[in-house]
Amino acid sequence: MTARPPHVAPAVALLLKLDTLGDLVLFAPALGALRAAWPTTRLCVLIRRPYVDLATLLAPGIEFFPTTFDPFAQGPAADDVELTRLRRLVESLQPDLVAAATSRRNWLEVALAAVAPAARHVALGADANDEFFSTQLRVQLRLDAAQVFPEQVAVPTDEPDAQRNLRLASALLGRPAIPVPATFTLPSAARATAREFLSAQGLAPGRYVLCAAAGFANVTLKTWPADRFAATLRHAQERHGLPTLLVGHEHERTHLESLAATSRTSTAALVAPALWLGHEDSLPTLAALIADSALFLGNDTGAMHLAAALDIPVVAIFGGGTWARFVPLARRGLVLVQPLPCFGCGWDCAFGDTAAPCLSGITIADAITALDDTLAHPDAPFAVRQIERLPASTRDLIAASSSRYRSLRTEHLARQHKLEALTAFDREKDAAILEKELSIAEKEREIDSKEREINSKEVEIHAKDAEIIALKSVCDERERLIFQQHAHSKELEHTLADLTARHASALADQTQFKATLSLLPPDIALATQALADRAVHIRNIEALVILRDREIVALKALLAERDQSLENYATGHGSLEQAKRFGRLLAEKEAVLQVLNRACAERETVIQQLAADSTDSTALLRKLWLAATAHARAQWWRPCEAWLFTRVVEKYWMQIGILRHHAPKPLIWDRLPTPRLAAQTRSLPQIAVVTPSYGQEKYLERTMLSILDQQYPRLLYVVQDGGSKDQSPAIIARHAARLHAWESARDAGQADAIRRGFARLTPELGPDDLMAWLNSDDLIGPGVLHYVAEYFAAHPEVDVIYGHRIIIDENDGDVGRWIMPRHDPHVLEWIDYVPQETLFWRKRAWDLAGGIDASFQFALDWDLLARFQQAGCKLVRVPYFLGAFRVHSEQKTSQAIHTVGADEMARIRTRFHGPRQDDWTTIDAYARRTRFRGAIVARLLALGIRW
């Protein structure tokens, strides 16, 4: 067969289009152009099997041949039967023209084009090498991809696929191709199936938003986050009255059901999104559902291109992996894209495989604006809306990082291709070596057979020798046994004589003991037993005292080591982590010492009582009772108490006082009660919040937004910065319009900053208005300000409240939780356990307590709580998580607890208990009580009981 000139229409043209659904829709205008220019040519297109039913609707008059191959995921050796079938198909067609029309070159195009060597071979794009299977193509099929397609149509890297397809059609025709838009005639059966489904879901044609929020069958990374889709769809229903139909493939069920649940739980008045899940053979039904929709919202998917072909307004969210190749051929609608220097990565993202920055930068507000604009102007021309927010420095960093990453990936692929070639060569050599080894193995088997015959003779000889040796051994063993039995008989005679003598001596001792016992009083046995028990008990006490002395010596050594470590730390030669370790050891030793002190005190009391002289007739019984009760406490009660504490507290995941309970998890806040006074602004109290800050640029903005984003209508928020040298002042200034006031000036520490901040606010507050401070690295939960305001409004007798605490790390990851027991005034006198970031109080309580004490720098929150309690204020713990406490290496709590913190806590205990402030037994008891009650409350909360 002789190839025809380019301007002559071929009798048979074979087009290889092995992409996915969206690529096929974009290829339809080029197919229409070829059909119109070559009316007599037999146009054949090889496509993947799932798209055959839809392809015949897109481009009538074209013959479509299916294949089960996915050449981007399978190699030439994956299915020999299918490859043979396709080769025979090409031979039977005898094409005059073979065109590789797939967007990305692949091995299957090369393998099939090689079957028709006389045909004209044209390829879209100049890249002749398949990045993954080129080596296998050369080794298994003996084909060189670079030689099969001599005619190649060069395309710009950033040109949309629709234009590329027209370039290919123009090259095939030898003149500019005139695109023919796809004529999409839906089958009546598909329309009927779609209308039946819509009726069952309560959806009216033309009155719903069709959303394809998944579409990650090939590339997971290009999917916009589900929670953002949920928020946008809620807006579509609330603002425009358009319910949602979520569509996707059956294997996307989990993702779409989760999205539907998120949308459903937002507002009770909303209609839950309907869900349609299809298979490869249900694409016509999907097209019918799209045709009846008011608007399409989704990712870069095949469903998006179907919507464009059906003239449905499109709102699509694009990333940069393949931009701008797959821009839809839409007449109306909007595409949202955030241009970045890393575009064109092919979804091999340099910044991870969970969230591409090009997509994460497109916000819910961007999507809502695009949706509103499209619905407001449904016939406005299709446009691309670019989102550009990143500063130039960030874009430069992205450009440098992505360039370096692509360079490394190119080097990696080159090494991989070389490794594949070497592997194939090794296999050929291994086959030759295996053949030689089999021949050698056959010779060795013959030699082994001869050796076995010789060995068999030797075994017979050795067997005879073994029989002789065995008989000799039996004779020797019998002789040794005779000598041993003789020795044993002599030994038994001596033993019998010795036992007879010892028996006679025992009888004499027994007679003497009986005579002695007859001279003793009748109750001497009981007295003797009591004295013996007391002696045993005293020895046990002495052993415990020795053990305590050893512990005290070890503790003194640790204290000396701790003092030296702290001295080194103060002079700049120690390390913070070492001081923390000694502090933990000190706490453990102090706890052991307290237990030993209590045990020794109890035992010394018992000893004194037992040793006291008494002439009372019941003295003996009293001593026995005291000994028994002491023994019971030591043997049963204390072990049971320790066992119960271990089971309930120490083996439970939540422990008050521990700052890390588990590895970081996503931060999930409490669902607070629905606000009832939100619409009655004047019924709500004012809430005055102060954030003291110094050098916290890393966390400050997150803290501020956790307050400002509450949208509380009567918020008075002041940020008091201590003259930070970092970017903190710039961060505060960025939000100055939403603040009541702010200042960046040198101060005397945290307490002074809080005092200054509240001095700006207190003149504007009434007695029942609320106050709080939030440190610049902590957070409060969403909706907390409304909840707190309504709680105080409903409980006028309450002056102070606090709640549960979430512990977060530097990246806002949940690393633990403190679930607090109900408030106990007695506990507050001994230990500070109230989470400060959850604390709110009335202005009248502030006035009664006298405000903040600026002499405190560590325990200023406990000091304020103590003065609230001493002033008669009512304190209540509410059963919700109100705030998040951040743990990081620079926080003041970690650095000062064993120095300034210890002194300030001693001052507060002295205020309540005077000289008894260092009663560590009582402190430990209240701490254990709080931890035990907290564990009980946590277990109840896990069962859904807020107590």
PDB file of N, CA and C in Angstrom, residues 68-96:
ATOM      1  N   THR A  68      -9.789  -2.557  26.079  1.00  0.00           N
ATOM      2  CA  THR A  68      -9.711  -2.605  27.552  1.00  0.00           C
ATOM      3  C   THR A  68      -8.389  -2.076  28.073  1.00  0.00           C
ATOM      4  N   PHE A  69      -7.450  -1.759  27.190  1.00  0.00           N
ATOM      5  CA  PHE A  69      -6.135  -1.286  27.621  1.00  0.00           C
ATOM      6  C   PHE A  69      -6.228   0.132  28.178  1.00  0.00           C
ATOM      7  N   ASP A  70      -5.521   0.364  29.274  1.00  0.00           N
ATOM      8  CA  ASP A  70      -5.194   1.722  29.732  1.00  0.00           C
ATOM      9  C   ASP A  70      -3.680   1.857  29.580  1.00  0.00           C
ATOM     10  N   PRO A  71      -3.198   2.423  28.467  1.00  0.00           N
ATOM     11  CA  PRO A  71      -1.754   2.396  28.193  1.00  0.00           C
ATOM     12  C   PRO A  71      -0.928   3.213  29.172  1.00  0.00           C
ATOM     13  N   PHE A  72      -1.584   4.023  30.017  1.00  0.00           N
ATOM     14  CA  PHE A  72      -0.839   4.809  31.001  1.00  0.00           C
ATOM     15  C   PHE A  72      -0.686   4.061  32.322  1.00  0.00           C
ATOM     16  N   ALA A  73      -1.411   2.932  32.466  1.00  0.00           N
ATOM     17  CA  ALA A  73      -1.304   2.150  33.695  1.00  0.00           C
ATOM     18  C   ALA A  73      -0.859   0.719  33.438  1.00  0.00           C
ATOM     19  N   GLN A  74      -0.885   0.258  32.181  1.00  0.00           N
ATOM     20  CA  GLN A  74      -0.530  -1.112  31.841  1.00  0.00           C
ATOM     21  C   GLN A  74       0.583  -1.107  30.799  1.00  0.00           C
ATOM     22  N   GLY A  75       1.425  -2.127  30.874  1.00  0.00           N
ATOM     23  CA  GLY A  75       2.517  -2.269  29.926  1.00  0.00           C
ATOM     24  C   GLY A  75       2.170  -3.224  28.798  1.00  0.00           C
ATOM     25  N   PRO A  76       3.064  -3.394  27.842  1.00  0.00           N
ATOM     26  CA  PRO A  76       2.804  -4.289  26.705  1.00  0.00           C
ATOM     27  C   PRO A  76       2.537  -5.727  27.123  1.00  0.00           C
ATOM     28  N   ALA A  77       3.093  -6.150  28.263  1.00  0.00           N
ATOM     29  CA  ALA A  77       2.923  -7.545  28.685  1.00  0.00           C
ATOM     30  C   ALA A  77       1.689  -7.760  29.542  1.00  0.00           C
ATOM     31  N   ALA A  78       0.879  -6.723  29.756  1.00  0.00           N
ATOM     32  CA  ALA A  78      -0.257  -6.846  30.671  1.00  0.00           C
ATOM     33  C   ALA A  78      -1.339  -7.765  30.120  1.00  0.00           C
ATOM     34  N   ASP A  79      -1.598  -7.719  28.798  1.00  0.00           N
ATOM     35  CA  ASP A  79      -2.677  -8.525  28.217  1.00  0.00           C
ATOM     36  C   ASP A  79      -2.303  -8.872  26.773  1.00  0.00           C
ATOM     37  N   ASP A  80      -1.652 -10.031  26.582  1.00  0.00           N
ATOM     38  CA  ASP A  80      -1.221 -10.442  25.243  1.00  0.00           C
ATOM     39  C   ASP A  80      -2.408 -10.673  24.321  1.00  0.00           C
ATOM     40  N   VAL A  81      -3.523 -11.194  24.863  1.00  0.00           N
ATOM     41  CA  VAL A  81      -4.695 -11.494  24.030  1.00  0.00           C
ATOM     42  C   VAL A  81      -5.274 -10.212  23.454  1.00  0.00           C
ATOM     43  N   GLU A  82      -5.428  -9.186  24.283  1.00  0.00           N
ATOM     44  CA  GLU A  82      -5.990  -7.922  23.809  1.00  0.00           C
ATOM     45  C   GLU A  82      -5.065  -7.243  22.801  1.00  0.00           C
ATOM     46  N   LEU A  83      -3.761  -7.299  23.047  1.00  0.00           N
ATOM     47  CA  LEU A  83      -2.822  -6.673  22.117  1.00  0.00           C
ATOM     48  C   LEU A  83      -2.869  -7.367  20.759  1.00  0.00           C
ATOM     49  N   THR A  84      -2.961  -8.685  20.776  1.00  0.00           N
ATOM     50  CA  THR A  84      -3.063  -9.427  19.509  1.00  0.00           C
ATOM     51  C   THR A  84      -4.351  -9.067  18.774  1.00  0.00           C
ATOM     52  N   ARG A  85      -5.464  -8.956  19.516  1.00  0.00           N
ATOM     53  CA  ARG A  85      -6.749  -8.594  18.886  1.00  0.00           C
ATOM     54  C   ARG A  85      -6.671  -7.224  18.214  1.00  0.00           C
ATOM     55  N   LEU A  86      -6.048  -6.262  18.883  1.00  0.00           N
ATOM     56  CA  LEU A  86      -5.951  -4.919  18.319  1.00  0.00           C
ATOM     57  C   LEU A  86      -5.066  -4.899  17.076  1.00  0.00           C
ATOM     58  N   ARG A  87      -3.984  -5.662  17.100  1.00  0.00           N
ATOM     59  CA  ARG A  87      -3.112  -5.706  15.917  1.00  0.00           C
ATOM     60  C   ARG A  87      -3.855  -6.288  14.713  1.00  0.00           C
ATOM     61  N   ARG A  88      -4.615  -7.332  14.953  1.00  0.00           N
ATOM     62  CA  ARG A  88      -5.382  -7.930  13.853  1.00  0.00           C
ATOM     63  C   ARG A  88      -6.453  -6.960  13.354  1.00  0.00           C
ATOM     64  N   LEU A  89      -7.025  -6.165  14.263  1.00  0.00           N
ATOM     65  CA  LEU A  89      -8.011  -5.168  13.854  1.00  0.00           C
ATOM     66  C   LEU A  89      -7.381  -4.148  12.909  1.00  0.00           C
ATOM     67  N   VAL A  90      -6.184  -3.669  13.247  1.00  0.00           N
ATOM     68  CA  VAL A  90      -5.507  -2.694  12.386  1.00  0.00           C
ATOM     69  C   VAL A  90      -5.183  -3.325  11.033  1.00  0.00           C
ATOM     70  N   GLU A  91      -4.742  -4.585  11.041  1.00  0.00           N
ATOM     71  CA  GLU A  91      -4.451  -5.271   9.774  1.00  0.00           C
ATOM     72  C   GLU A  91      -5.705  -5.370   8.911  1.00  0.00           C
ATOM     73  N   SER A  92      -6.849  -5.658   9.539  1.00  0.00           N
ATOM     74  CA  SER A  92      -8.087  -5.806   8.761  1.00  0.00           C
ATOM     75  C   SER A  92      -8.586  -4.470   8.219  1.00  0.00           C
ATOM     76  N   LEU A  93      -8.331  -3.369   8.943  1.00  0.00           N
ATOM     77  CA  LEU A  93      -8.770  -2.055   8.475  1.00  0.00           C
ATOM     78  C   LEU A  93      -7.932  -1.564   7.303  1.00  0.00           C
ATOM     79  N   GLN A  94      -6.652  -1.933   7.250  1.00  0.00           N
ATOM     80  CA  GLN A  94      -5.717  -1.476   6.218  1.00  0.00           C
ATOM     81  C   GLN A  94      -5.782   0.049   6.068  1.00  0.00           C
ATOM     82  N   PRO A  95      -5.475   0.785   7.103  1.00  0.00           N
ATOM     83  CA  PRO A  95      -5.636   2.245   7.051  1.00  0.00           C
ATOM     84  C   PRO A  95      -4.589   2.896   6.152  1.00  0.00           C
ATOM     85  N   ASP A  96      -5.002   3.999   5.491  1.00  0.00           N
ATOM     86  CA  ASP A  96      -4.065   4.832   4.746  1.00  0.00           C
ATOM     87  C   ASP A  96      -3.415   5.867   5.659  1.00  0.00           C
TER      88      ASP A  96
END
